[in-house]
Coordinates of N, CA and C in Angstrom, one line a residue:
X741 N -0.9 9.0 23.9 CA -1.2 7.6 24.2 C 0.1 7.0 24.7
X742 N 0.2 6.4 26.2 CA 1.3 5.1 26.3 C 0.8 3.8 25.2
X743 N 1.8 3.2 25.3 CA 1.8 2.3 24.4 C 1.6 0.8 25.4
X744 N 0.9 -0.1 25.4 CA 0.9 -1.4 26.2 C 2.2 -1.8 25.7
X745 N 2.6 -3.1 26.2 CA 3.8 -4.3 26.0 C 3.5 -4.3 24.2
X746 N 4.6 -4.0 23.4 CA 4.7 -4.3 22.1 C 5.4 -5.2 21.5
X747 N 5.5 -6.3 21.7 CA 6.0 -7.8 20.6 C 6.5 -7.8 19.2
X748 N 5.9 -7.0 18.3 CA 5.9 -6.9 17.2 C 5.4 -6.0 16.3
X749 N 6.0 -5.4 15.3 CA 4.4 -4.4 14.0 C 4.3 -5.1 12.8
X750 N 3.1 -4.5 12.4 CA 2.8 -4.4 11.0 C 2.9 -3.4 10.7
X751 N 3.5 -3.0 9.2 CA 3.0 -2.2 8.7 C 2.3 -1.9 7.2
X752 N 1.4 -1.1 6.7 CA 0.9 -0.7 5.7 C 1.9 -0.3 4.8
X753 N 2.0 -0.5 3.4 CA 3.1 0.0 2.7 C 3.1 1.3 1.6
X754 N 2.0 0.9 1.0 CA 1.0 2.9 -0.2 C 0.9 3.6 1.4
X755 N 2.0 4.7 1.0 CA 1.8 6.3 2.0 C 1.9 5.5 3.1
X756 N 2.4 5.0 3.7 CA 3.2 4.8 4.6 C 4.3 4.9 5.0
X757 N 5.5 3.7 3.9 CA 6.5 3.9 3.5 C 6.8 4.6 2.7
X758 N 6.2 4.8 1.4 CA 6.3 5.9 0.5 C 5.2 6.6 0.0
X759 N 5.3 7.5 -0.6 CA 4.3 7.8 -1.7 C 3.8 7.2 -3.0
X760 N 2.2 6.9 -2.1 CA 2.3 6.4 -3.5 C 1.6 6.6 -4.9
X761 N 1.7 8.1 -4.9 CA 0.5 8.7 -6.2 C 1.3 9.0 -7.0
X762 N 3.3 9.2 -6.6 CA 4.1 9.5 -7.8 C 4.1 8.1 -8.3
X763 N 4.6 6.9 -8.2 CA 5.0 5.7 -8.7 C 3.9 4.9 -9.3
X764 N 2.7 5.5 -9.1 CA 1.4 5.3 -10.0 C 1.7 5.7 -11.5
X765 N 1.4 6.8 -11.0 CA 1.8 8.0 -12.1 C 2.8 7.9 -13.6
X766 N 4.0 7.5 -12.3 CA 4.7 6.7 -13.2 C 4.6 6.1 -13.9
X767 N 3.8 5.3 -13.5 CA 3.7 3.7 -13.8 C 2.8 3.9 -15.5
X768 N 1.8 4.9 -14.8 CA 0.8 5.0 -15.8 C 1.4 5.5 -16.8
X769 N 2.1 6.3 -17.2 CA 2.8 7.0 -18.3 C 3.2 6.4 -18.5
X770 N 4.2 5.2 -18.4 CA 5.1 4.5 -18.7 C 4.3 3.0 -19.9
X771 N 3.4 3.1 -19.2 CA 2.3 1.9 -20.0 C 1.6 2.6 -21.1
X772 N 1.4 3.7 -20.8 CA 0.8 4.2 -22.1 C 1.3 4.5 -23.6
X773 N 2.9 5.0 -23.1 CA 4.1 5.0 -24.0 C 4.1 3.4 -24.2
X774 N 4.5 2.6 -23.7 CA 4.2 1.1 -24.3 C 3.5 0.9 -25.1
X775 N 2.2 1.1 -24.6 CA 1.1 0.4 -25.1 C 0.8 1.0 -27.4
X776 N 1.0 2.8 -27.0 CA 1.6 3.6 -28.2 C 2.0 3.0 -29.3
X777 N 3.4 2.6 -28.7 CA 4.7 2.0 -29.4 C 4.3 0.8 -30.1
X778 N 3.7 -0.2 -29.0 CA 3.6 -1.4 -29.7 C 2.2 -1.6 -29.8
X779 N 1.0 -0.6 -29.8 CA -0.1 -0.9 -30.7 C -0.3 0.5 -30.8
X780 N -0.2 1.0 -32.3 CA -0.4 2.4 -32.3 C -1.5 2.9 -32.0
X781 N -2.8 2.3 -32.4 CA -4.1 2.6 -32.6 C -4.5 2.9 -31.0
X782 N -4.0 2.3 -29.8 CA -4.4 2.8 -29.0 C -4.6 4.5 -28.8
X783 N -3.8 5.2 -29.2 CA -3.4 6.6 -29.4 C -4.6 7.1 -29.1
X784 N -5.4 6.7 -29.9 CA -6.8 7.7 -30.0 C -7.5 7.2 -28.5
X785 N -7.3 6.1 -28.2 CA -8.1 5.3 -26.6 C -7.6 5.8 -25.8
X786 N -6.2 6.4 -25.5 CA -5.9 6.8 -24.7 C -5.2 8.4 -25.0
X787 N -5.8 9.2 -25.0 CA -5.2 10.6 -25.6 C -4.3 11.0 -24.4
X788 N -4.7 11.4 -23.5 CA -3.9 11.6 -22.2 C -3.4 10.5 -21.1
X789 N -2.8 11.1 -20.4 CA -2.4 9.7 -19.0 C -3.5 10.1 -18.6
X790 N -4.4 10.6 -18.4 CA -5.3 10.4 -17.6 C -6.5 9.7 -17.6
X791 N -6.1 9.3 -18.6 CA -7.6 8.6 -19.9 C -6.8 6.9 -19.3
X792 N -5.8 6.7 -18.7 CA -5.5 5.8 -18.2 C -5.9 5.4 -17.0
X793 N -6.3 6.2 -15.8 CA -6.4 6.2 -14.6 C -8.0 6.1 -15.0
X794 N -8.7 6.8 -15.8 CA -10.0 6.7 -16.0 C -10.7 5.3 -16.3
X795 N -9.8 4.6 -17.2 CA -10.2 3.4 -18.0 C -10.5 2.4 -16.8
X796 N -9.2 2.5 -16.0 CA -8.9 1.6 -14.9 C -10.3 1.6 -14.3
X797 N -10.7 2.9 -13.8 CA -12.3 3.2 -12.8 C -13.0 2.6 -13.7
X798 N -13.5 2.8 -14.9 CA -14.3 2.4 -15.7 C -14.3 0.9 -15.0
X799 N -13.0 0.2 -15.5 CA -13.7 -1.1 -15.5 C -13.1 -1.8 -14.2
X800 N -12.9 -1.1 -12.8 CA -13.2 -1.8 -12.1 C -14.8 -1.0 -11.5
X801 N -15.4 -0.1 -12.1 CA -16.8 -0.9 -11.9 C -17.9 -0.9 -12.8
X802 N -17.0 -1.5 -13.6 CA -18.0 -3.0 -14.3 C -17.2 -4.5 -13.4
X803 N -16.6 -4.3 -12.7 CA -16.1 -5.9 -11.8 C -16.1 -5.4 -10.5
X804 N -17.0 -5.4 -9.8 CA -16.6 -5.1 -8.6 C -16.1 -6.6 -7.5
X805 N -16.7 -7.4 -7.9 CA -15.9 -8.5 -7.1 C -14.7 -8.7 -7.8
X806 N -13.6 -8.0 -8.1 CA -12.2 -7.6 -8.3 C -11.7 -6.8 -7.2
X807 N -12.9 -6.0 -6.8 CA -12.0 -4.6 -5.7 C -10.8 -4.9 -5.3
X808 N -10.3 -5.8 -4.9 CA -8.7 -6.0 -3.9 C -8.1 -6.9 -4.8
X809 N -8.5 -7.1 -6.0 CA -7.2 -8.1 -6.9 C -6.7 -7.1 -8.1
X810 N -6.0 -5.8 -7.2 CA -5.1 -5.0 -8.2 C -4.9 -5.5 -9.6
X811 N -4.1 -6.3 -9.6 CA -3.4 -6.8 -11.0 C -4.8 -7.3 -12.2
X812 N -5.7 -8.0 -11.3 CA -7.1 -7.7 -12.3 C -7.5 -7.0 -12.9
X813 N -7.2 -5.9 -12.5 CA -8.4 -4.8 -12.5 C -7.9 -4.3 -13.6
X814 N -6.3 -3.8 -13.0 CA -5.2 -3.0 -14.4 C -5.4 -4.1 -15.8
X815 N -4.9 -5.4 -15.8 CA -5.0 -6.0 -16.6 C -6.4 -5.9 -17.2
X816 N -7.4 -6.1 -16.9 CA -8.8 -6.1 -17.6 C -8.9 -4.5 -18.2
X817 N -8.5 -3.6 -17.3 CA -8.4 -2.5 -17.9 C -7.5 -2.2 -19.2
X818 N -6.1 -2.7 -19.3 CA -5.6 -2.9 -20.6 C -6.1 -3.3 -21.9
X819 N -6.3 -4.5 -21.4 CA -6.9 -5.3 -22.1 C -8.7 -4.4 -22.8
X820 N -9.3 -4.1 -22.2 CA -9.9 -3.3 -22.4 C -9.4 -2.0 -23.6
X821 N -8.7 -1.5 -23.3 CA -7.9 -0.4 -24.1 C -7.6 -1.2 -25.4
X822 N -7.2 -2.4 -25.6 CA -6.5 -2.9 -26.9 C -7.6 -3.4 -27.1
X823 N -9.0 -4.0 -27.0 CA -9.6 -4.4 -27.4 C -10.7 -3.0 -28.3
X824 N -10.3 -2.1 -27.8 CA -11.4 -1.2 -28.0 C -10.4 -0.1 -29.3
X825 N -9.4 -0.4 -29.8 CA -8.6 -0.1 -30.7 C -8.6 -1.1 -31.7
X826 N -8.8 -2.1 -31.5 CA -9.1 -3.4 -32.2 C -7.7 -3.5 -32.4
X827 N -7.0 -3.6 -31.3 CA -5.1 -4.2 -31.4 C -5.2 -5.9 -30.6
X828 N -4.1 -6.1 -30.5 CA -3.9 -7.6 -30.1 C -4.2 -7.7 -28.4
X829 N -5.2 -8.3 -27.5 CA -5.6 -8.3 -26.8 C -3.9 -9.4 -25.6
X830 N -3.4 -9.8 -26.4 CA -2.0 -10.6 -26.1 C -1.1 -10.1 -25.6
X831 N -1.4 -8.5 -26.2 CA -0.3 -7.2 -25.4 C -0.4 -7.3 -24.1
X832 N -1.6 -7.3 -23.3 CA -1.5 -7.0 -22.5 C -1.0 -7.7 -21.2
X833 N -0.5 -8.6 -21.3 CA 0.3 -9.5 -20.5 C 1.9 -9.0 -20.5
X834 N 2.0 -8.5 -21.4 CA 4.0 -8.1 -21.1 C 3.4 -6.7 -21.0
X835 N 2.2 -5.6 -21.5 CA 2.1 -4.4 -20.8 C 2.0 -3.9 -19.5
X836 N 1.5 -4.9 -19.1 CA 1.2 -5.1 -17.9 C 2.5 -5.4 -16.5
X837 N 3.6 -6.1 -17.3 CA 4.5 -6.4 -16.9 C 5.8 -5.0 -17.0
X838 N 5.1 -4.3 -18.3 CA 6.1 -2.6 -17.9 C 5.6 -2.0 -16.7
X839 N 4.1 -2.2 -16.4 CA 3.5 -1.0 -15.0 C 3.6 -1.5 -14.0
X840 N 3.8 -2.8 -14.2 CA 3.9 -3.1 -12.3 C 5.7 -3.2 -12.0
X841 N 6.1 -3.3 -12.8 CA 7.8 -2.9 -12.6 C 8.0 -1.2 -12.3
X842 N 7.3 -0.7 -13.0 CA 7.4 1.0 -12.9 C 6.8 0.9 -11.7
X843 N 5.7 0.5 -11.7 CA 5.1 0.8 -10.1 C 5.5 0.7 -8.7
X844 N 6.8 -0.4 -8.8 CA 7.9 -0.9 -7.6 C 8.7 0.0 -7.7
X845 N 8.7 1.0 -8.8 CA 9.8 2.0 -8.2 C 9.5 2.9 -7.8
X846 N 9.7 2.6 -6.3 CA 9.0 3.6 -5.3 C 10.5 4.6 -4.9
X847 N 9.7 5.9 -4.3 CA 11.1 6.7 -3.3 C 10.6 6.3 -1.6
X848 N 11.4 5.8 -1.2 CA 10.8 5.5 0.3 C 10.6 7.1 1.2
X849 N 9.6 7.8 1.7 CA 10.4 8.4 2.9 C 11.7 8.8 3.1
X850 N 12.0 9.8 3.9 CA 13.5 10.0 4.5 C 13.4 8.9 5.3
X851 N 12.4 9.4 6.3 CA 12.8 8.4 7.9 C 12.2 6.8 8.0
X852 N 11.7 6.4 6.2 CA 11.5 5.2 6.5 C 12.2 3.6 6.7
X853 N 13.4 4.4 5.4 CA 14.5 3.0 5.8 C 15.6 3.1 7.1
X854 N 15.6 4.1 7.5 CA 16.4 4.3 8.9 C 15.2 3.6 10.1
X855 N 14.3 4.3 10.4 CA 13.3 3.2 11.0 C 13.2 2.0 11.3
X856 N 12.9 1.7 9.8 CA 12.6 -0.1 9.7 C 13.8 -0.7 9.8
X857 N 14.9 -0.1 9.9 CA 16.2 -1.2 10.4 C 16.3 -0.8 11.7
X858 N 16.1 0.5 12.5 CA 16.3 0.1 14.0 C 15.4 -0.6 14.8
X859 N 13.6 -0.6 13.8 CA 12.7 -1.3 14.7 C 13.3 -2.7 14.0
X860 N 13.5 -3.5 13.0 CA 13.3 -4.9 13.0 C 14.6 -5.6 13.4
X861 N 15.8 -4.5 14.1 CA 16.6 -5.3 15.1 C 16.2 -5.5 16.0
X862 N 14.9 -5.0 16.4 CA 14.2 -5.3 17.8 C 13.1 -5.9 18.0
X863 N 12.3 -5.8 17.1 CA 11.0 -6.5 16.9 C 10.8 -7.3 15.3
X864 N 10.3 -8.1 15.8 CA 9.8 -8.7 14.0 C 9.0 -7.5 13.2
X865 N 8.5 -7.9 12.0 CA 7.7 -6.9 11.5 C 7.4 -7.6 10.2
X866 N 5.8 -7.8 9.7 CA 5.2 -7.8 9.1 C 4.5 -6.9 8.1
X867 N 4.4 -6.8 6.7 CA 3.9 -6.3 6.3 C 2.3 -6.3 6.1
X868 N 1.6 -5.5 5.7 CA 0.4 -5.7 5.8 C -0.6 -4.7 4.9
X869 N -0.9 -5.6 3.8 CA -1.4 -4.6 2.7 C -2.6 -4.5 1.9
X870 N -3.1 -3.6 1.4 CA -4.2 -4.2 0.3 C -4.0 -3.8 -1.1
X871 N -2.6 -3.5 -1.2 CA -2.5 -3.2 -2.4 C -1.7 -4.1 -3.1
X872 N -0.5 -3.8 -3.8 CA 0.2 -4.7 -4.5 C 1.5 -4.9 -4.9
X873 N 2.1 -3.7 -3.8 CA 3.5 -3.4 -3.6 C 3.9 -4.7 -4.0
X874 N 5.7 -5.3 -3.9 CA 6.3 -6.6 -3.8 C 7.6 -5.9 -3.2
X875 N 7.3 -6.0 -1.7 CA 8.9 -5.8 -1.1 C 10.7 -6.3 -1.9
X876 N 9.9 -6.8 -2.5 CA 11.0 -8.1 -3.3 C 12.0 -6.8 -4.1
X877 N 10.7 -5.8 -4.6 CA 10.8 -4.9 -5.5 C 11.5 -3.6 -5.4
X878 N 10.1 -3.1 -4.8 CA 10.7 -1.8 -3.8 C 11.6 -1.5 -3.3
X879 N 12.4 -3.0 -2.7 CA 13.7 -2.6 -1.6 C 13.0 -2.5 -0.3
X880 N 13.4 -3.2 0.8 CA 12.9 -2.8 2.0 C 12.5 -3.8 2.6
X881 N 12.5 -4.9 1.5 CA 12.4 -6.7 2.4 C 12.9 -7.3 3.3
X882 N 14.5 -6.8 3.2 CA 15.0 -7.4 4.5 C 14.6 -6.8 5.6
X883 N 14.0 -6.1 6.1 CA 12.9 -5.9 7.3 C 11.9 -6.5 7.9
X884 N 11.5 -6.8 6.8 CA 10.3 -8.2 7.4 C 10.1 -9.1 7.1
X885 N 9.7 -10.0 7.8 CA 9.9 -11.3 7.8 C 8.7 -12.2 7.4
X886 N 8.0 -11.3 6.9 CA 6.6 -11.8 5.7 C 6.1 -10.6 5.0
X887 N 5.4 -11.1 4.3 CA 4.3 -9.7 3.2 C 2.7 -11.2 3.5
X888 N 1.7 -9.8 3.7 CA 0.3 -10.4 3.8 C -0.3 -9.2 3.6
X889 N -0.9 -10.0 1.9 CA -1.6 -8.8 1.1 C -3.0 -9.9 1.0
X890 N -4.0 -8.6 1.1 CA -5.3 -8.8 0.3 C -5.8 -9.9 -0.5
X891 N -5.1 -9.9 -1.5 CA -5.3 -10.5 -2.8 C -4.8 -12.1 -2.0
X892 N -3.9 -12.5 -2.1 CA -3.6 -13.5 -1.3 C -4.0 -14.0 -0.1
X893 N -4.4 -13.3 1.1 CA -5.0 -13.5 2.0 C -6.5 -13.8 1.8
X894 N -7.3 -13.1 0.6 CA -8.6 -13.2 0.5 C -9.6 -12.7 1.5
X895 N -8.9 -11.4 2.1 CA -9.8 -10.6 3.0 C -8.5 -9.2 3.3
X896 N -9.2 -8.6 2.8 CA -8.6 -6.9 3.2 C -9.2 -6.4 4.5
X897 N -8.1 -5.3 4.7 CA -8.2 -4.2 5.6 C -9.4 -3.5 5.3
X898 N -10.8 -3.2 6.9 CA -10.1 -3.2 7.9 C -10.4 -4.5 8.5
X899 N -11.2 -5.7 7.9 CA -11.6 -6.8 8.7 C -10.4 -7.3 9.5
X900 N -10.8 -7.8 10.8 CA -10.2 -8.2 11.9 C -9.2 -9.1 11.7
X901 N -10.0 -10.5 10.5 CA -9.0 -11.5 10.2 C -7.4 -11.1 9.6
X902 N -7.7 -10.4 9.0 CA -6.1 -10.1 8.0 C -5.2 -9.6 9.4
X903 N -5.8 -8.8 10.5 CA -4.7 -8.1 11.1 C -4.5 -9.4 12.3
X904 N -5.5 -10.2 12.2 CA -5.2 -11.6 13.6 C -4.5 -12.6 12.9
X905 N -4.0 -12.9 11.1 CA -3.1 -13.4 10.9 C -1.9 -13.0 10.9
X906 N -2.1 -11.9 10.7 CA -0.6 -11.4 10.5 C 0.1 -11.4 12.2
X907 N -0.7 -11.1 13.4 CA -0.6 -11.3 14.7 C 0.0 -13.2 14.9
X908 N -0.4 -13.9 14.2 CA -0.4 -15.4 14.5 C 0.7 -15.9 13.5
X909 N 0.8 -15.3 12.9 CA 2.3 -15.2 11.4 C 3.8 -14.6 12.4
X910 N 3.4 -13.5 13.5 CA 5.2 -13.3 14.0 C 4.8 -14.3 15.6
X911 N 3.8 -15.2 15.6 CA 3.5 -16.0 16.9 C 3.2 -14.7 18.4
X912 N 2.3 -13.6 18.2 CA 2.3 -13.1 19.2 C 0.7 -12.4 19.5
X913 N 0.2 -12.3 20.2 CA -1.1 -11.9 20.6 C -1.5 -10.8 19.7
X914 N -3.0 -10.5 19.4 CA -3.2 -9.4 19.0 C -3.0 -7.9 19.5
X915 N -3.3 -8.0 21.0 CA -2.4 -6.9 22.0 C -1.1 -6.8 22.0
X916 N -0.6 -7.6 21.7 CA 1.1 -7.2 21.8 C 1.2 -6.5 20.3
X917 N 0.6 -6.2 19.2 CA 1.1 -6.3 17.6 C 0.7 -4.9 17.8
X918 N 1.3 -3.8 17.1 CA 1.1 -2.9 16.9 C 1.6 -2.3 15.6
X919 N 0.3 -1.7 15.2 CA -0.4 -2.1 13.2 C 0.2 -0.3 12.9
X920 N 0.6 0.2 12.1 CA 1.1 1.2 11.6 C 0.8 1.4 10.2
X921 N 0.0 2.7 10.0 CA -0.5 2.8 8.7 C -0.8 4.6 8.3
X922 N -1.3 4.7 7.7 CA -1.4 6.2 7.4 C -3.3 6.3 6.9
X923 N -4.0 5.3 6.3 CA -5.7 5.2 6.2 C -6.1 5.1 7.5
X924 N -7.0 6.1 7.8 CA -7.7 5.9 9.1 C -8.6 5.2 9.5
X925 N -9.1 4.7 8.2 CA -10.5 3.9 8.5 C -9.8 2.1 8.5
X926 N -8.6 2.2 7.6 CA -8.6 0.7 6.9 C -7.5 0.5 8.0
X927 N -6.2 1.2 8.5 CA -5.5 1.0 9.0 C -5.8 0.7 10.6
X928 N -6.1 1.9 10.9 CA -6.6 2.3 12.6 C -7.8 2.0 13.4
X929 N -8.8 2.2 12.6 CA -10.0 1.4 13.3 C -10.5 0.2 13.3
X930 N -9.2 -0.1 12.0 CA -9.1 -1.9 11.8 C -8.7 -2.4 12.6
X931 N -7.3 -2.0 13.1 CA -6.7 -2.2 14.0 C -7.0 -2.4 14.7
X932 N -7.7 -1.1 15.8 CA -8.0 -1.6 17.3 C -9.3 -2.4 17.1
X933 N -10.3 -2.4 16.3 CA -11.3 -3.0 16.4 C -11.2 -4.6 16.1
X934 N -9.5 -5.3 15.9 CA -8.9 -6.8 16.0 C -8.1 -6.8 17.1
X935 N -8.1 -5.6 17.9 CA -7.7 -5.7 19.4 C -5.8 -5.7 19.1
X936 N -6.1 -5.0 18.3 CA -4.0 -3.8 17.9 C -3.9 -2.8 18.5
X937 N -3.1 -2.6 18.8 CA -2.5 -1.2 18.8 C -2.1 -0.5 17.9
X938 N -2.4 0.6 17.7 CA -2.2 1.2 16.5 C -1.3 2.4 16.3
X939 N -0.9 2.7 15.1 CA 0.0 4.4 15.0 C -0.4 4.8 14.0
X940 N -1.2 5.8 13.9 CA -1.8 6.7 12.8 C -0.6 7.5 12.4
X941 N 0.2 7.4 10.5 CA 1.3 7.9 10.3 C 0.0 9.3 9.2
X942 N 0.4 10.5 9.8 CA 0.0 11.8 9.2 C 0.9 12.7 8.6
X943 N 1.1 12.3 7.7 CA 2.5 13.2 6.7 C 2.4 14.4 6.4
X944 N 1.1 14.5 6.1 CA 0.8 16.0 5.7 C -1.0 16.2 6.2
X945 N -0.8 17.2 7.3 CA -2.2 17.2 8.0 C -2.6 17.9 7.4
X946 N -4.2 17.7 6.9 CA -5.3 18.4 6.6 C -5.9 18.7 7.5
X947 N -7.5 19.9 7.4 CA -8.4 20.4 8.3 C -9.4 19.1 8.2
X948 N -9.4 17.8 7.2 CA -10.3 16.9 7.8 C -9.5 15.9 8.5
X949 N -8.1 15.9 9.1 CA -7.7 14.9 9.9 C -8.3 15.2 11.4
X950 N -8.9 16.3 11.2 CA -8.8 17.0 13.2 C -10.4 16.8 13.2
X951 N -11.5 15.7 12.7 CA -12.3 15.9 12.8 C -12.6 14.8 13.9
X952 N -13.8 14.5 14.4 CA -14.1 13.7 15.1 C -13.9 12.4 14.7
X953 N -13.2 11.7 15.5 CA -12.5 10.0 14.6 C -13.4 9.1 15.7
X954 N -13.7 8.0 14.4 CA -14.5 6.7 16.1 C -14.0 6.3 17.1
X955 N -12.3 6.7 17.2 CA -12.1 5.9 18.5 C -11.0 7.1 19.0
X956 N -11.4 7.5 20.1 CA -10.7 8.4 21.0 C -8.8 8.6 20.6
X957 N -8.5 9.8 20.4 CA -7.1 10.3 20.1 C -6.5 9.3 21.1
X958 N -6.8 9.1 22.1 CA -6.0 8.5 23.1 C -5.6 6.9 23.0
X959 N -6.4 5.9 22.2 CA -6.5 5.3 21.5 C -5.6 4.7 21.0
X960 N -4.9 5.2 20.3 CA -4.0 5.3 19.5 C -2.2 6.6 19.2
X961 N -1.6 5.9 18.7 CA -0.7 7.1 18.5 C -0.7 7.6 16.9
X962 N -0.3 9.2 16.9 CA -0.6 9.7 16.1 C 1.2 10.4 16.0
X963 N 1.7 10.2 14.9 CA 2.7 10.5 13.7 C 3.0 11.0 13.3
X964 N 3.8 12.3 13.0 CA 4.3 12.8 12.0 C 5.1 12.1 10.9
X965 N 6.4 11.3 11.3 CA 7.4 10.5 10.7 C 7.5 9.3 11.6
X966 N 7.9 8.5 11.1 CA 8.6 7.1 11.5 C 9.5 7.1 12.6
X967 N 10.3 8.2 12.4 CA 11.1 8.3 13.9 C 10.4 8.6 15.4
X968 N 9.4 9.2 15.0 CA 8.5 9.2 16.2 C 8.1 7.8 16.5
X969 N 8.0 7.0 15.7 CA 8.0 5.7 16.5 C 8.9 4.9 17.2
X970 N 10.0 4.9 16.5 CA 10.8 4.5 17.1 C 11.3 5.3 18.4
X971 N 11.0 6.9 18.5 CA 11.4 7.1 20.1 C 10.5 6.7 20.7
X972 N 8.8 6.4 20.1 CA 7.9 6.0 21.3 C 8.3 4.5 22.0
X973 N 9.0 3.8 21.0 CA 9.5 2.6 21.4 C 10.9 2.4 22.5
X974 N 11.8 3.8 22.4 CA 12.4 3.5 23.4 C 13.9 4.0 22.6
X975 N 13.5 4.6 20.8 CA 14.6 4.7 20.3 C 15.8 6.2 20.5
X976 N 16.1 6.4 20.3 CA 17.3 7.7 19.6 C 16.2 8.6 19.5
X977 N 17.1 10.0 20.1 CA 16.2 10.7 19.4 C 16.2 11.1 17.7
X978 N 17.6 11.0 17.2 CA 18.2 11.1 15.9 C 18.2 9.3 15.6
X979 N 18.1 8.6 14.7 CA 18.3 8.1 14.1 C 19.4 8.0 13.6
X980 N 20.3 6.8 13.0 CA 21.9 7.3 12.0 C 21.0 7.5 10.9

C-alpha cells in the first residue's frame, strides 16, 4: 500500500507498544500476594493466579455495561474476592492500587521507543486506547501530545467517533491521521471505516492472520515492527 498525505498518528498502546499479557500477569500475581498478606482468608478464594484472571471474567459478566471501564471491572472483581472470604471489602481500594501500578510496568518493544521519537519529531501523535494503560506510567508520554481512552471518551474502538476525535484533537482531517494498532477488527477496520489510514502492527504472524480480512491488503499497511513505519514514512533505514 502507498500511503496518502500523512499529518499525524494514533496509536494503540496493549501489543502495540508492548506486550501486554506479561504486565497483566504481573500485575495479577502481584495482587494476589497482597490481597494473601493483608487478608489471609482470601487464600482459599484464590488458590492460583489464575483463579484471578477467572474472578475478573466472572464478574465482568455479571456487569456487562462495564465492558470498557477496566478499573471497574478489576475493582468489583476484588472486591468480590474479599467479600466472598468474608475480609474487609475497604481492601480493595489500595489493592487495587498495587495492580494497576504493576500493570504500568510495561517492557516496550525494541523498535518502539526509537520509533516514537523519530515519528513525533515529525508528526504529532496521539494515543488511542480501550484499555487502561497511563502513559504517565509506562514511560513514553513525551511522545504524545494527548492519551484518548475508552473509559473517558465514552465510546471505544472500532466506532468512528473515538478515531474522528482524536483526528480533531491534533487539528487535522480524518484522511490525513493514520491509526496504528496491532487488533484487526478494533484497530484497522475502525480505522478505515472513520476514513484513516491505517498500519496493521503483526508481531508474531499466525495461519489466522492470512485469512480473508474485510478490507483489501491493499488498504492498509501491514507491519512487522515499528521501524517499518517509519521507513514507510520517509525514515532511516536503521534507526539510532
Amino acid at each position: 500500500m502507498r500511503l496518502a498525505k500523512v499529518s499525524a498518528l494514533s496509536f494503540d498502546l496493549d501489543d502495540t507498544l508492548w506486550p501486554f499479557g506479561p504486565s497483566v500477569a504481573r500485575a495479577e500475581a502481584m495482587l494476589r500476594a497482597w490481597l494473601i498478606e493483608h487478608a489471609p482468608d482470601t487464600a482459599s478464594i484464590l488458590p492460583t493466579q489464575q483463579t484471578m484472571s477467572e474472578l475478573r471474567e466472572e464478574y465482568e459478566r455479571s456487569r456487562p455495561d462495564l465492558t470498557n471501564d477496566f478499573r471497574a471491572l478489576r475493582l468489583g472483581s476484588i472486591r468480590l474476592a474479599l467479600a466472598r472470604a468474608n475480609a474487609d471489602v475497604a481492601l480493595a481500594d489500595p489493592a487495587y492500587e498495587v495492580f494497576y501500578a504493576a500493570r504500568n510496568r510495561v517492557e516496550f518493544y525494541d523498535d518502539a521507543l526509537p520509533a516514537l521519537a523519530w515519528l513525533s519529531a515529525r508528526f504529532p501523535l496521539i494515543a488511542v486506547t480501550n484499555g487502561n494503560a497511563d502513559l504517565r506510567l509506562t514511560g513514553g508520554g513525551e511522545f504524545f501530545r494527548e492519551t484518548l481512552s475508552a473509559r473517558a471518551f465514552g465510546i471505544a474502538k472500532p466506532e468512528p467517533e473515538i478515531f474522528h476525535a482524536a483526528a480533531q484533537a491534533l487539528s487535522v482531517s480524518p484522511a490525513e491521521l493514520l491509526h496504528v494498532g496491532d487488533d484487526y477488527h478494533l484497530d484497522i477496520v475502525g480505522a478505515l471505516n472513520a476514513g484513516l489510514q491505517a498500519a496493521w502492527v503483526v508481531r508474531d504472524p499466525q495461519p489466522e492472520v492470512a485469512r480473508a480480512t474485510q478490507h483489501p491488503a491493499s488498504a492498509h499497511l501491514t507491519l512487522s515492527d515499528l521501524s517499518m513505519l517509519c521507513r514507510a514514512l520517509g525514515g532511516p533505514d536503521k534507526l539510532p
